[in-house]
Amino acid sequence: MLMQVGEDYVRDVIHAFNERGFDALNPKWNGGRAKTISDEAREHICLIARTSPADWKITAFSTWSLSKLAEHLIKQKVTTAISRETLRRILREGKGSWKATTTWKASNDPEFIAKMHRVLTLYDTLPPTDG
């Protein structure tokens, strides 16, 4: 007995193979518990991480740390709770970063924030493909 599995398991695999083919032999296992933060909230988190704290009228610091960003997300009711590690993973998956540039030059354009949010939204939305 090479794999030390029971006969019932072998029968289940054979039936699954007969129904689904080779896909049944390579199950997509997901470890850990299910995601508690929706995909929409994850996108929102990445969007906020790309902004400056000054955009939110926060002047105590000029760049986000994971802790400060997590506090801000909870205060803004994007999520009810989030750990720094979960936040780090979300930003890594979303190609985001919690580190802003070392120097921040604010624009004097009164519509800068609205324009910036429109541009950032374009980064997050794929254009329609001709088909």
PDB file of C-alpha atoms in Angstrom:
ATOM      1  CA  MET A   1       0.000   0.000   0.000  1.00  0.00           C
ATOM      2  CA  LEU A   2       1.886   3.021  -1.315  1.00  0.00           C
ATOM      3  CA  MET A   3      -0.301   5.920  -0.139  1.00  0.00           C
ATOM      4  CA  GLN A   4      -2.028   4.341   2.853  1.00  0.00           C
ATOM      5  CA  VAL A   5      -5.542   5.444   1.959  1.00  0.00           C
ATOM      6  CA  GLY A   6      -8.752   3.546   2.484  1.00  0.00           C
ATOM      7  CA  GLU A   7     -10.788   1.785  -0.168  1.00  0.00           C
ATOM      8  CA  ASP A   8     -13.636   4.291   0.260  1.00  0.00           C
ATOM      9  CA  TYR A   9     -11.297   7.167  -0.569  1.00  0.00           C
ATOM     10  CA  VAL A  10     -10.019   5.365  -3.672  1.00  0.00           C
ATOM     11  CA  ARG A  11     -13.617   4.785  -4.836  1.00  0.00           C
ATOM     12  CA  ASP A  12     -14.429   8.474  -4.273  1.00  0.00           C
ATOM     13  CA  VAL A  13     -11.413   9.515  -6.359  1.00  0.00           C
ATOM     14  CA  ILE A  14     -12.371   7.127  -9.164  1.00  0.00           C
ATOM     15  CA  HIS A  15     -15.951   8.425  -9.218  1.00  0.00           C
ATOM     16  CA  ALA A  16     -14.723  12.033  -9.172  1.00  0.00           C
ATOM     17  CA  PHE A  17     -12.313  11.278 -12.022  1.00  0.00           C
ATOM     18  CA  ASN A  18     -15.112   9.700 -14.051  1.00  0.00           C
ATOM     19  CA  GLU A  19     -17.246  12.827 -13.522  1.00  0.00           C
ATOM     20  CA  ARG A  20     -14.659  15.620 -13.849  1.00  0.00           C
ATOM     21  CA  GLY A  21     -11.618  14.087 -15.516  1.00  0.00           C
ATOM     22  CA  PHE A  22      -8.089  15.118 -14.557  1.00  0.00           C
ATOM     23  CA  ASP A  23      -9.332  18.173 -12.622  1.00  0.00           C
ATOM     24  CA  ALA A  24     -10.496  15.761  -9.921  1.00  0.00           C
ATOM     25  CA  LEU A  25      -6.900  14.645  -9.332  1.00  0.00           C
ATOM     26  CA  ASN A  26      -5.659  18.132  -8.545  1.00  0.00           C
ATOM     27  CA  PRO A  27      -8.037  19.591  -5.963  1.00  0.00           C
ATOM     28  CA  LYS A  28      -7.645  23.255  -5.130  1.00  0.00           C
ATOM     29  CA  TRP A  29      -7.080  23.133  -1.382  1.00  0.00           C
ATOM     30  CA  ASN A  30      -7.315  26.367   0.538  1.00  0.00           C
ATOM     31  CA  GLY A  31      -5.806  26.371   3.973  1.00  0.00           C
ATOM     32  CA  GLY A  32      -6.891  28.539   6.838  1.00  0.00           C
ATOM     33  CA  ARG A  33     -10.223  30.110   7.484  1.00  0.00           C
ATOM     34  CA  ALA A  34     -12.352  31.844   4.884  1.00  0.00           C
ATOM     35  CA  LYS A  35     -11.743  35.500   4.024  1.00  0.00           C
ATOM     36  CA  THR A  36     -13.690  37.840   6.283  1.00  0.00           C
ATOM     37  CA  ILE A  37     -12.952  40.976   4.246  1.00  0.00           C
ATOM     38  CA  SER A  38     -14.816  41.213   0.940  1.00  0.00           C
ATOM     39  CA  ASP A  39     -13.084  41.773  -2.393  1.00  0.00           C
ATOM     40  CA  GLU A  40     -14.747  45.193  -2.622  1.00  0.00           C
ATOM     41  CA  ALA A  41     -13.356  46.177   0.800  1.00  0.00           C
ATOM     42  CA  ARG A  42      -9.917  44.899  -0.243  1.00  0.00           C
ATOM     43  CA  GLU A  43      -9.970  47.165  -3.310  1.00  0.00           C
ATOM     44  CA  HIS A  44     -11.030  50.081  -1.118  1.00  0.00           C
ATOM     45  CA  ILE A  45      -8.157  49.336   1.280  1.00  0.00           C
ATOM     46  CA  CYS A  46      -5.631  49.410  -1.580  1.00  0.00           C
ATOM     47  CA  LEU A  47      -7.110  52.674  -2.846  1.00  0.00           C
ATOM     48  CA  ILE A  48      -6.801  54.324   0.580  1.00  0.00           C
ATOM     49  CA  ALA A  49      -3.246  53.007   1.002  1.00  0.00           C
ATOM     50  CA  ARG A  50      -2.238  54.842  -2.186  1.00  0.00           C
ATOM     51  CA  THR A  51      -3.384  58.168  -0.757  1.00  0.00           C
ATOM     52  CA  SER A  52      -1.548  60.433   1.628  1.00  0.00           C
ATOM     53  CA  PRO A  53      -2.762  60.834   5.223  1.00  0.00           C
ATOM     54  CA  ALA A  54      -3.045  64.551   4.405  1.00  0.00           C
ATOM     55  CA  ASP A  55      -5.814  63.672   1.927  1.00  0.00           C
ATOM     56  CA  TRP A  56      -7.841  62.593   4.969  1.00  0.00           C
ATOM     57  CA  LYS A  57      -6.991  65.750   6.958  1.00  0.00           C
ATOM     58  CA  ILE A  58      -4.474  63.803   9.067  1.00  0.00           C
ATOM     59  CA  THR A  59      -1.466  66.006   9.741  1.00  0.00           C
ATOM     60  CA  ALA A  60       0.182  64.106  12.598  1.00  0.00           C
ATOM     61  CA  PHE A  61       2.173  61.943  10.153  1.00  0.00           C
ATOM     62  CA  SER A  62       3.014  62.158   6.467  1.00  0.00           C
ATOM     63  CA  THR A  63       3.044  58.467   5.484  1.00  0.00           C
ATOM     64  CA  TRP A  64       0.985  55.433   6.441  1.00  0.00           C
ATOM     65  CA  SER A  65       2.338  52.746   8.706  1.00  0.00           C
ATOM     66  CA  LEU A  66       0.454  49.466   8.819  1.00  0.00           C
ATOM     67  CA  SER A  67      -0.818  50.292  12.321  1.00  0.00           C
ATOM     68  CA  LYS A  68      -1.969  53.797  11.386  1.00  0.00           C
ATOM     69  CA  LEU A  69      -3.585  52.574   8.186  1.00  0.00           C
ATOM     70  CA  ALA A  70      -5.410  49.810  10.090  1.00  0.00           C
ATOM     71  CA  GLU A  71      -6.691  52.349  12.643  1.00  0.00           C
ATOM     72  CA  HIS A  72      -7.853  54.634   9.839  1.00  0.00           C
ATOM     73  CA  LEU A  73      -9.667  51.805   8.006  1.00  0.00           C
ATOM     74  CA  ILE A  74     -11.555  50.901  11.174  1.00  0.00           C
ATOM     75  CA  LYS A  75     -12.395  54.550  11.874  1.00  0.00           C
ATOM     76  CA  GLN A  76     -13.662  54.960   8.289  1.00  0.00           C
ATOM     77  CA  LYS A  77     -15.734  51.755   8.730  1.00  0.00           C
ATOM     78  CA  VAL A  78     -14.072  50.045   5.763  1.00  0.00           C
ATOM     79  CA  THR A  79     -13.708  47.030   8.070  1.00  0.00           C
ATOM     80  CA  THR A  80     -14.568  46.315  11.694  1.00  0.00           C
ATOM     81  CA  ALA A  81     -11.134  44.868  12.485  1.00  0.00           C
ATOM     82  CA  ILE A  82      -7.930  44.092  10.629  1.00  0.00           C
ATOM     83  CA  SER A  83      -4.524  42.865  11.740  1.00  0.00           C
ATOM     84  CA  ARG A  84      -1.299  44.296  10.408  1.00  0.00           C
ATOM     85  CA  GLU A  85      -0.446  40.950   8.800  1.00  0.00           C
ATOM     86  CA  THR A  86      -3.823  40.753   7.032  1.00  0.00           C
ATOM     87  CA  LEU A  87      -3.366  44.332   5.866  1.00  0.00           C
ATOM     88  CA  ARG A  88       0.146  43.517   4.607  1.00  0.00           C
ATOM     89  CA  ARG A  89      -1.217  40.536   2.634  1.00  0.00           C
ATOM     90  CA  ILE A  90      -4.065  42.570   1.134  1.00  0.00           C
ATOM     91  CA  LEU A  91      -1.653  45.277   0.008  1.00  0.00           C
ATOM     92  CA  ARG A  92       0.776  42.718  -1.427  1.00  0.00           C
ATOM     93  CA  GLU A  93      -2.014  40.932  -3.326  1.00  0.00           C
ATOM     94  CA  GLY A  94      -3.392  44.254  -4.557  1.00  0.00           C
ATOM     95  CA  LYS A  95       0.046  45.435  -5.645  1.00  0.00           C
ATOM     96  CA  GLY A  96      -0.279  48.227  -3.115  1.00  0.00           C
ATOM     97  CA  SER A  97       2.135  49.557  -0.592  1.00  0.00           C
ATOM     98  CA  TRP A  98       1.737  51.155   2.773  1.00  0.00           C
ATOM     99  CA  LYS A  99       4.864  53.247   2.238  1.00  0.00           C
ATOM    100  CA  ALA A 100       4.375  56.600   0.592  1.00  0.00           C
ATOM    101  CA  THR A 101       7.082  58.630  -1.058  1.00  0.00           C
ATOM    102  CA  THR A 102       9.632  60.140   1.287  1.00  0.00           C
ATOM    103  CA  THR A 103       8.794  63.657   0.146  1.00  0.00           C
ATOM    104  CA  TRP A 104       5.258  64.744  -0.523  1.00  0.00           C
ATOM    105  CA  LYS A 105       4.535  67.846  -2.503  1.00  0.00           C
ATOM    106  CA  ALA A 106       0.935  68.885  -2.140  1.00  0.00           C
ATOM    107  CA  SER A 107      -0.859  70.391  -5.087  1.00  0.00           C
ATOM    108  CA  ASN A 108      -2.456  73.812  -4.810  1.00  0.00           C
ATOM    109  CA  ASP A 109      -5.225  72.746  -7.223  1.00  0.00           C
ATOM    110  CA  PRO A 110      -8.525  72.903  -5.277  1.00  0.00           C
ATOM    111  CA  GLU A 111      -9.848  69.936  -7.291  1.00  0.00           C
ATOM    112  CA  PHE A 112      -6.709  67.850  -6.825  1.00  0.00           C
ATOM    113  CA  ILE A 113      -8.268  65.239  -4.496  1.00  0.00           C
ATOM    114  CA  ALA A 114     -11.245  64.618  -6.792  1.00  0.00           C
ATOM    115  CA  LYS A 115      -8.955  64.348  -9.829  1.00  0.00           C
ATOM    116  CA  MET A 116      -6.576  62.026  -7.978  1.00  0.00           C
ATOM    117  CA  HIS A 117      -9.411  59.704  -6.957  1.00  0.00           C
ATOM    118  CA  ARG A 118     -10.670  59.560 -10.569  1.00  0.00           C
ATOM    119  CA  VAL A 119      -7.188  58.635 -11.801  1.00  0.00           C
ATOM    120  CA  LEU A 120      -6.718  55.993  -9.081  1.00  0.00           C
ATOM    121  CA  THR A 121     -10.118  54.522  -9.952  1.00  0.00           C
ATOM    122  CA  LEU A 122      -8.966  54.181 -13.565  1.00  0.00           C
ATOM    123  CA  TYR A 123      -5.991  52.134 -12.362  1.00  0.00           C
ATOM    124  CA  ASP A 124      -8.384  49.755 -10.606  1.00  0.00           C
ATOM    125  CA  THR A 125     -10.820  49.334 -13.530  1.00  0.00           C
ATOM    126  CA  LEU A 126      -9.968  47.397 -16.631  1.00  0.00           C
ATOM    127  CA  PRO A 127     -11.058  48.992 -19.918  1.00  0.00           C
ATOM    128  CA  PRO A 128     -13.584  47.021 -21.975  1.00  0.00           C
ATOM    129  CA  THR A 129     -12.017  44.666 -24.492  1.00  0.00           C
ATOM    130  CA  ASP A 130     -13.132  44.509 -28.087  1.00  0.00           C
ATOM    131  CA  GLY A 131     -14.263  41.153 -28.665  1.00  0.00           C
TER     132      GLY A 131
END
